[in-house]
CSV table of C-alpha atoms in Angstrom, one decimal:
chain,number,residue,atom,x,y,z
A,1,MET,CA,-9.2,30.7,-12.3
A,2,LYS,CA,-8.0,26.4,-12.7
A,3,LYS,CA,-8.7,23.8,-10.6
A,4,VAL,CA,-5.6,22.4,-10.0
A,5,GLY,CA,-5.7,18.9,-8.6
A,6,PHE,CA,-2.1,16.9,-7.2
A,7,ILE,CA,-2.0,13.3,-6.9
A,8,GLY,CA,1.3,12.0,-4.1
A,9,MET,CA,1.3,13.0,-1.0
A,10,GLY,CA,4.2,11.7,0.6
A,11,ILE,CA,7.2,12.7,2.1
A,12,MET,CA,7.6,15.1,-0.2
A,13,GLY,CA,4.1,15.2,-2.0
A,14,LEU,CA,1.8,17.0,0.7
A,15,PRO,CA,4.8,19.9,1.5
A,16,MET,CA,4.5,21.1,-2.0
A,17,ALA,CA,0.6,20.3,-2.5
A,18,VAL,CA,0.5,22.2,0.6
A,19,ASN,CA,2.1,25.3,-1.1
A,20,ILE,CA,0.3,25.8,-3.8
A,21,PHE,CA,-2.8,26.2,-3.1
A,22,LYS,CA,-1.5,28.7,-0.2
A,23,LYS,CA,0.6,30.9,-2.6
A,24,SER,CA,-1.5,31.0,-5.7
A,25,GLY,CA,-4.8,30.8,-3.9
A,26,CYS,CA,-6.1,28.2,-5.8
A,27,PRO,CA,-8.5,25.4,-4.8
A,28,VAL,CA,-6.5,21.8,-4.3
A,29,ILE,CA,-7.4,18.6,-4.8
A,30,GLY,CA,-5.1,15.6,-3.1
A,31,PHE,CA,-5.2,12.5,-3.4
A,32,ASP,CA,-2.7,9.7,-2.0
A,33,VAL,CA,-3.5,5.9,-1.7
A,34,MET,CA,-2.3,6.5,2.1
A,35,GLU,CA,-5.6,8.1,4.3
A,36,ALA,CA,-3.6,9.4,6.4
A,37,SER,CA,-1.7,12.0,3.7
A,38,ARG,CA,-5.0,12.6,2.8
A,39,GLN,CA,-6.1,13.7,6.7
A,40,LYS,CA,-2.9,16.2,6.8
A,41,PHE,CA,-3.3,17.7,3.4
A,42,ALA,CA,-7.4,17.9,4.9
A,43,GLU,CA,-6.3,20.1,8.1
A,44,ALA,CA,-4.0,22.6,6.1
A,45,GLY,CA,-7.0,23.5,4.3
A,46,GLY,CA,-6.8,21.8,1.2
A,47,VAL,CA,-9.3,19.4,-0.4
A,48,ALA,CA,-8.9,15.8,-0.5
A,49,THR,CA,-10.5,12.9,-1.5
A,50,SER,CA,-10.0,9.0,-1.6
A,51,GLU,CA,-10.4,8.4,-5.3
A,52,ALA,CA,-7.9,9.9,-8.0
A,53,LYS,CA,-10.6,9.7,-10.5
A,54,ASP,CA,-12.0,13.1,-9.0
A,55,ILE,CA,-8.9,14.5,-9.8
A,56,TYR,CA,-9.2,13.1,-13.7
A,57,GLU,CA,-12.1,14.7,-14.6
A,58,ASN,CA,-12.7,17.5,-12.6
A,59,CYS,CA,-9.2,18.9,-13.0
A,60,GLU,CA,-7.4,21.1,-15.5
A,61,ILE,CA,-3.3,21.1,-14.0
A,62,ILE,CA,-2.4,18.2,-12.6
A,63,PHE,CA,0.5,17.5,-10.7
A,64,LEU,CA,2.0,14.2,-10.1
A,65,CYS,CA,4.7,13.0,-7.2
A,66,LEU,CA,5.3,10.3,-7.7
A,67,PRO,CA,8.3,7.1,-6.4
A,68,LYS,CA,8.3,5.2,-8.9
A,69,ASN,CA,8.4,4.9,-13.2
A,70,GLU,CA,5.3,2.2,-13.3
A,71,LEU,CA,3.3,4.2,-11.0
A,72,VAL,CA,3.9,8.0,-13.6
A,73,GLU,CA,3.1,4.9,-16.3
A,74,SER,CA,0.3,3.8,-14.7
A,75,VAL,CA,-1.6,7.7,-14.1
A,76,VAL,CA,-1.0,9.4,-16.9
A,77,SER,CA,-3.0,6.7,-18.1
A,78,GLU,CA,-5.8,6.5,-16.9
A,79,ILE,CA,-5.6,10.6,-16.8
A,80,MET,CA,-5.7,10.2,-21.0
A,81,ALA,CA,-8.6,8.0,-20.0
A,82,GLN,CA,-10.5,9.9,-18.1
A,83,GLY,CA,-9.3,13.3,-18.1
A,84,LYS,CA,-10.6,16.7,-19.8
A,85,LYS,CA,-8.8,17.6,-22.7
A,86,GLY,CA,-6.7,20.3,-22.6
A,87,THR,CA,-5.4,18.9,-19.0
A,88,ILE,CA,-1.8,20.0,-18.4
A,89,ILE,CA,-0.1,17.5,-16.7
A,90,VAL,CA,3.3,18.5,-14.5
A,91,ASP,CA,5.3,15.7,-13.0
A,92,PHE,CA,7.2,15.9,-10.3
A,93,SER,CA,8.8,12.8,-9.3
A,94,SER,CA,12.3,12.1,-10.8
A,95,THR,CA,10.3,9.7,-13.8
A,96,PHE,CA,13.1,7.8,-16.0
A,97,PRO,CA,13.6,10.3,-19.3
A,98,GLY,CA,12.8,7.1,-21.4
A,99,VAL,CA,9.4,7.1,-20.2
A,100,ILE,CA,8.5,11.2,-19.8
A,101,ARG,CA,9.3,10.7,-23.5
A,102,LYS,CA,8.0,8.0,-24.8
A,103,LEU,CA,4.4,9.7,-22.7
A,104,TYR,CA,4.7,13.2,-24.7
A,105,PRO,CA,3.7,12.0,-27.7
A,106,GLU,CA,0.8,9.8,-26.8
A,107,VAL,CA,-0.6,12.4,-23.9
A,108,LYS,CA,-0.6,15.0,-26.9
A,109,ALA,CA,-3.3,12.7,-29.0
A,110,ALA,CA,-5.1,13.1,-26.2
A,111,GLY,CA,-5.3,16.4,-26.7
A,112,MET,CA,-3.4,17.4,-23.5
A,113,ALA,CA,0.1,18.0,-22.4
A,114,LEU,CA,3.1,16.8,-20.1
A,115,ILE,CA,5.7,18.7,-18.3
A,116,ASP,CA,8.5,16.9,-17.2
A,117,SER,CA,9.8,18.7,-13.7
A,118,PRO,CA,11.6,17.0,-10.8
A,119,VAL,CA,12.9,18.9,-8.3
A,120,SER,CA,15.7,18.7,-5.4
A,121,GLY,CA,15.9,20.2,-1.8
A,122,GLY,CA,14.8,17.3,0.3
A,123,GLU,CA,11.6,17.4,2.6
A,124,THR,CA,13.4,20.7,4.1
A,125,GLY,CA,13.3,22.0,0.7
A,126,ALA,CA,9.7,20.6,0.0
A,127,ILE,CA,8.2,22.5,3.4
A,128,GLY,CA,10.0,25.8,2.8
A,129,GLY,CA,9.1,26.2,-0.6
A,130,THR,CA,12.6,26.7,-1.8
A,131,LEU,CA,13.1,23.6,-4.2
A,132,VAL,CA,15.3,23.6,-7.4
A,133,VAL,CA,12.9,22.8,-10.7
A,134,MET,CA,14.2,21.4,-14.1
A,135,CYS,CA,11.5,21.4,-16.3
A,136,GLY,CA,11.5,20.4,-19.4
A,137,GLY,CA,8.7,19.6,-22.5
A,138,ASP,CA,6.7,22.4,-24.3
A,139,LYS,CA,7.7,25.5,-24.0
A,140,GLU,CA,4.5,27.4,-24.5
A,141,VAL,CA,2.5,24.7,-21.9
A,142,PHE,CA,5.8,26.0,-19.6
A,143,ASP,CA,5.5,29.2,-19.7
A,144,GLU,CA,1.4,28.5,-18.5
A,145,VAL,CA,2.7,26.6,-15.7
A,146,GLU,CA,5.6,28.4,-14.0
A,147,GLU,CA,3.8,30.7,-12.1
A,148,LEU,CA,2.4,27.8,-10.4
A,149,ILE,CA,5.5,25.4,-10.1
A,150,GLY,CA,6.7,28.3,-8.9
A,151,CYS,CA,4.5,28.0,-5.3
A,152,VAL,CA,7.6,25.2,-4.5
A,153,GLY,CA,10.7,26.6,-5.7
A,154,SER,CA,13.0,29.4,-5.0
A,155,ARG,CA,14.4,28.1,-9.1
A,156,VAL,CA,12.2,27.3,-11.8
A,157,THR,CA,14.2,27.0,-15.4
A,158,TYR,CA,13.6,25.4,-18.0
A,159,MET,CA,15.1,23.2,-20.1
A,160,GLY,CA,14.5,22.0,-23.2
A,161,SER,CA,12.8,19.7,-24.3
A,162,THR,CA,10.8,16.6,-22.9
A,163,GLY,CA,12.4,14.7,-21.3
A,164,CYS,CA,15.0,17.3,-20.6
A,165,GLY,CA,13.8,18.0,-16.8
A,166,ASP,CA,14.6,14.8,-16.3
A,167,VAL,CA,18.5,14.4,-17.3
A,168,ALA,CA,19.0,17.5,-15.3
A,169,LYS,CA,17.4,15.7,-12.2
A,170,LEU,CA,20.0,12.6,-12.6
A,171,ALA,CA,22.7,14.6,-13.5
A,172,ASN,CA,22.2,16.3,-9.6
A,173,ASN,CA,21.5,13.1,-8.3
A,174,MET,CA,24.6,11.9,-9.1
A,175,ILE,CA,26.5,15.2,-8.5
A,176,VAL,CA,24.2,14.6,-4.8
A,177,GLY,CA,25.1,10.6,-4.5
A,178,CYS,CA,28.8,11.1,-5.4
A,179,ASN,CA,29.1,13.5,-2.2
A,180,LEU,CA,27.2,11.0,-0.2
A,181,ILE,CA,29.8,8.8,-0.6
A,182,ALA,CA,32.0,11.2,-0.4
A,183,VAL,CA,31.2,12.7,3.0
A,184,SER,CA,30.3,9.1,4.2
A,185,GLU,CA,34.0,7.5,3.8
A,186,ALA,CA,36.3,10.3,5.0
A,187,TYR,CA,34.4,10.7,8.1
A,188,THR,CA,34.2,7.0,8.8
A,189,PHE,CA,38.5,6.9,7.5
A,190,ALA,CA,38.7,9.7,9.9
A,191,VAL,CA,36.9,8.7,12.8
A,192,LYS,CA,38.7,5.3,12.7
A,193,ALA,CA,41.8,7.3,12.4
A,194,GLY,CA,41.2,8.5,16.5
A,195,LEU,CA,39.4,12.1,15.1
A,196,ASP,CA,36.4,13.0,16.6
A,197,PRO,CA,33.6,14.0,13.8
A,198,GLU,CA,32.5,16.7,15.0
A,199,VAL,CA,35.0,18.1,15.6
A,200,LEU,CA,36.7,17.2,11.8
A,201,PHE,CA,33.2,19.0,11.0
A,202,ASN,CA,33.3,22.2,12.1
A,203,ALA,CA,36.8,22.2,11.6
A,204,ILE,CA,36.4,21.9,7.6
A,205,LYS,CA,32.9,23.2,7.4
A,206,ASP,CA,34.0,26.4,5.9
A,207,GLY,CA,36.5,25.0,3.8
A,208,PHE,CA,37.1,23.7,0.1
A,209,ALA,CA,35.1,20.7,1.2
A,210,GLN,CA,32.2,22.7,1.8
A,211,ASN,CA,29.1,20.7,0.0
A,212,ALA,CA,25.0,20.9,1.4
A,213,VAL,CA,25.9,17.3,1.6
A,214,MET,CA,28.0,17.9,4.4
A,215,ASP,CA,26.2,20.3,6.1
A,216,LEU,CA,22.6,18.7,6.6
A,217,LYS,CA,23.9,15.2,6.8
A,218,VAL,CA,27.2,15.6,8.8
A,219,PRO,CA,25.0,16.8,12.1
A,220,LYS,CA,22.4,13.7,10.8
A,221,ILE,CA,25.5,10.9,11.1
A,222,ILE,CA,26.8,12.3,14.8
A,223,SER,CA,23.4,12.4,15.7
A,224,ARG,CA,22.5,9.0,14.7
A,225,ASP,CA,19.6,10.2,12.7
A,226,PHE,CA,18.5,8.2,10.0
A,227,SER,CA,15.2,10.0,10.0
A,228,ALA,CA,14.1,9.8,6.2
A,229,SER,CA,13.7,13.2,5.2
A,230,ALA,CA,15.0,11.7,1.5
A,231,ARG,CA,14.6,7.7,1.5
A,232,ILE,CA,17.7,6.0,0.0
A,233,ALA,CA,15.2,4.2,-2.0
A,234,VAL,CA,14.0,7.3,-4.1
A,235,HIS,CA,17.8,8.4,-4.5
A,236,GLN,CA,18.2,4.5,-5.6
A,237,LYS,CA,16.1,4.6,-8.4
A,238,ASP,CA,17.0,7.8,-9.6
A,239,MET,CA,20.9,6.0,-9.8
A,240,LYS,CA,19.2,2.9,-11.5
A,241,ASN,CA,18.0,5.7,-14.2
A,242,ALA,CA,21.3,7.5,-15.2
A,243,ALA,CA,22.7,3.9,-14.9
A,244,LYS,CA,19.7,2.3,-17.7
A,245,LEU,CA,20.2,5.5,-19.6
A,246,ALA,CA,24.1,5.8,-20.0
A,247,GLU,CA,23.4,2.4,-20.8
A,248,ASP,CA,21.4,3.6,-23.9
A,249,MET,CA,24.3,6.2,-25.3
A,250,GLY,CA,26.7,4.0,-25.1
A,251,VAL,CA,28.7,6.2,-22.0
A,252,GLU,CA,30.2,4.9,-18.6
A,253,ILE,CA,29.1,6.7,-15.1
A,254,PRO,CA,31.9,4.8,-12.6
A,255,MET,CA,31.4,6.7,-10.5
A,256,SER,CA,27.9,6.7,-10.1
A,257,ALA,CA,28.3,2.7,-10.9
A,258,LEU,CA,29.6,2.8,-7.1
A,259,VAL,CA,27.3,4.7,-5.6
A,260,LEU,CA,24.4,2.0,-6.8
A,261,HIS,CA,26.7,-0.2,-5.7
A,262,TYR,CA,26.8,1.4,-2.0
A,263,MET,CA,22.3,1.5,-2.6
A,264,ASN,CA,22.0,-2.1,-3.5
A,265,ARG,CA,24.2,-2.8,-0.3
A,266,MET,CA,21.8,-0.9,2.1
A,267,GLU,CA,18.9,-2.4,0.6
A,268,GLU,CA,20.8,-6.5,0.8
A,269,ALA,CA,20.6,-5.2,4.5
A,270,GLY,CA,17.2,-3.9,4.5
A,271,LEU,CA,17.9,0.0,4.8
A,272,ILE,CA,16.8,1.2,1.8
A,273,ASN,CA,14.3,3.4,3.6
A,274,GLU,CA,16.3,5.1,5.8
A,275,ASP,CA,17.8,8.4,5.0
A,276,GLN,CA,20.5,9.0,2.1
A,277,CYS,CA,22.9,9.3,5.1
A,278,ALA,CA,22.0,5.9,6.2
A,279,LEU,CA,25.2,5.0,3.9
A,280,VAL,CA,27.8,5.6,6.4
A,281,LYS,CA,26.9,2.5,7.6
A,282,MET,CA,28.2,1.0,4.5
A,283,PHE,CA,31.2,2.2,6.1
A,284,GLU,CA,31.0,1.8,9.0
A,285,ARG,CA,30.8,-1.4,8.7
A,286,ASP,CA,33.8,-1.8,6.5
A,287,MET,CA,36.3,-0.1,8.6
A,288,ASP,CA,34.4,-1.2,12.2
A,289,VAL,CA,33.7,1.9,13.7
A,290,GLU,CA,30.5,4.2,14.2
A,291,VAL,CA,30.6,7.9,13.3
A,292,LYS,CA,29.5,9.2,16.0
């Protein structure tokens, strides 16, 4: 039985770590900088540690779920310096493909392996173990960890070489971002024109405009529940990564640029840590109306 570690037990990481040890039967050592997260993990039956080096030194498979590219780079560097040869690092974070592709040869030279394995499905999917997982890296390494990755998701897809999983996640979140903006604009527009948003939702939710974003986010908007199951700050990071990759490739992504514009406005307004559906507030300000 492999010794498994999990670093980064936030909104997404905590339930993912719990699902891994409950479904696989493998003991999982979990670390997070927040003591409250470590305590919740221990209460759920996991082995919590206040020292990340306990994971570096003892675990053969290490999962990461971290909010920033810089943190991923830092932690992977620490694993290379302190970990055991043969360690497999699985990065559930949404990391810039260029970062993963830079780290890959360094990790390999250290006698370890790296799989980029970002997820989609939000807190609900993380809790239910129904996330969509997109993986990149060496196929033989993916095959070795696929069963464990499957503990967090209902669909696990090998996308190709290193970085391909993270590119898939960027494409996914470009689409989600465009849906968020479209839903926010349309519902604010409709309320401004005199419609009841709940009546509108029930009228069109099974039609051609139906999508998962509308299904999950419009009820939150109408009830004015902007508590974060998926923070704008995390999605903003993905949109910035998409913009950087587009720049590197010499292409334009105008719809995604518009999404990033509204997310940047949310940051300027101090609302960046609210749920994605709070993007509606920018349209409400512009149209001088509230969707409720």
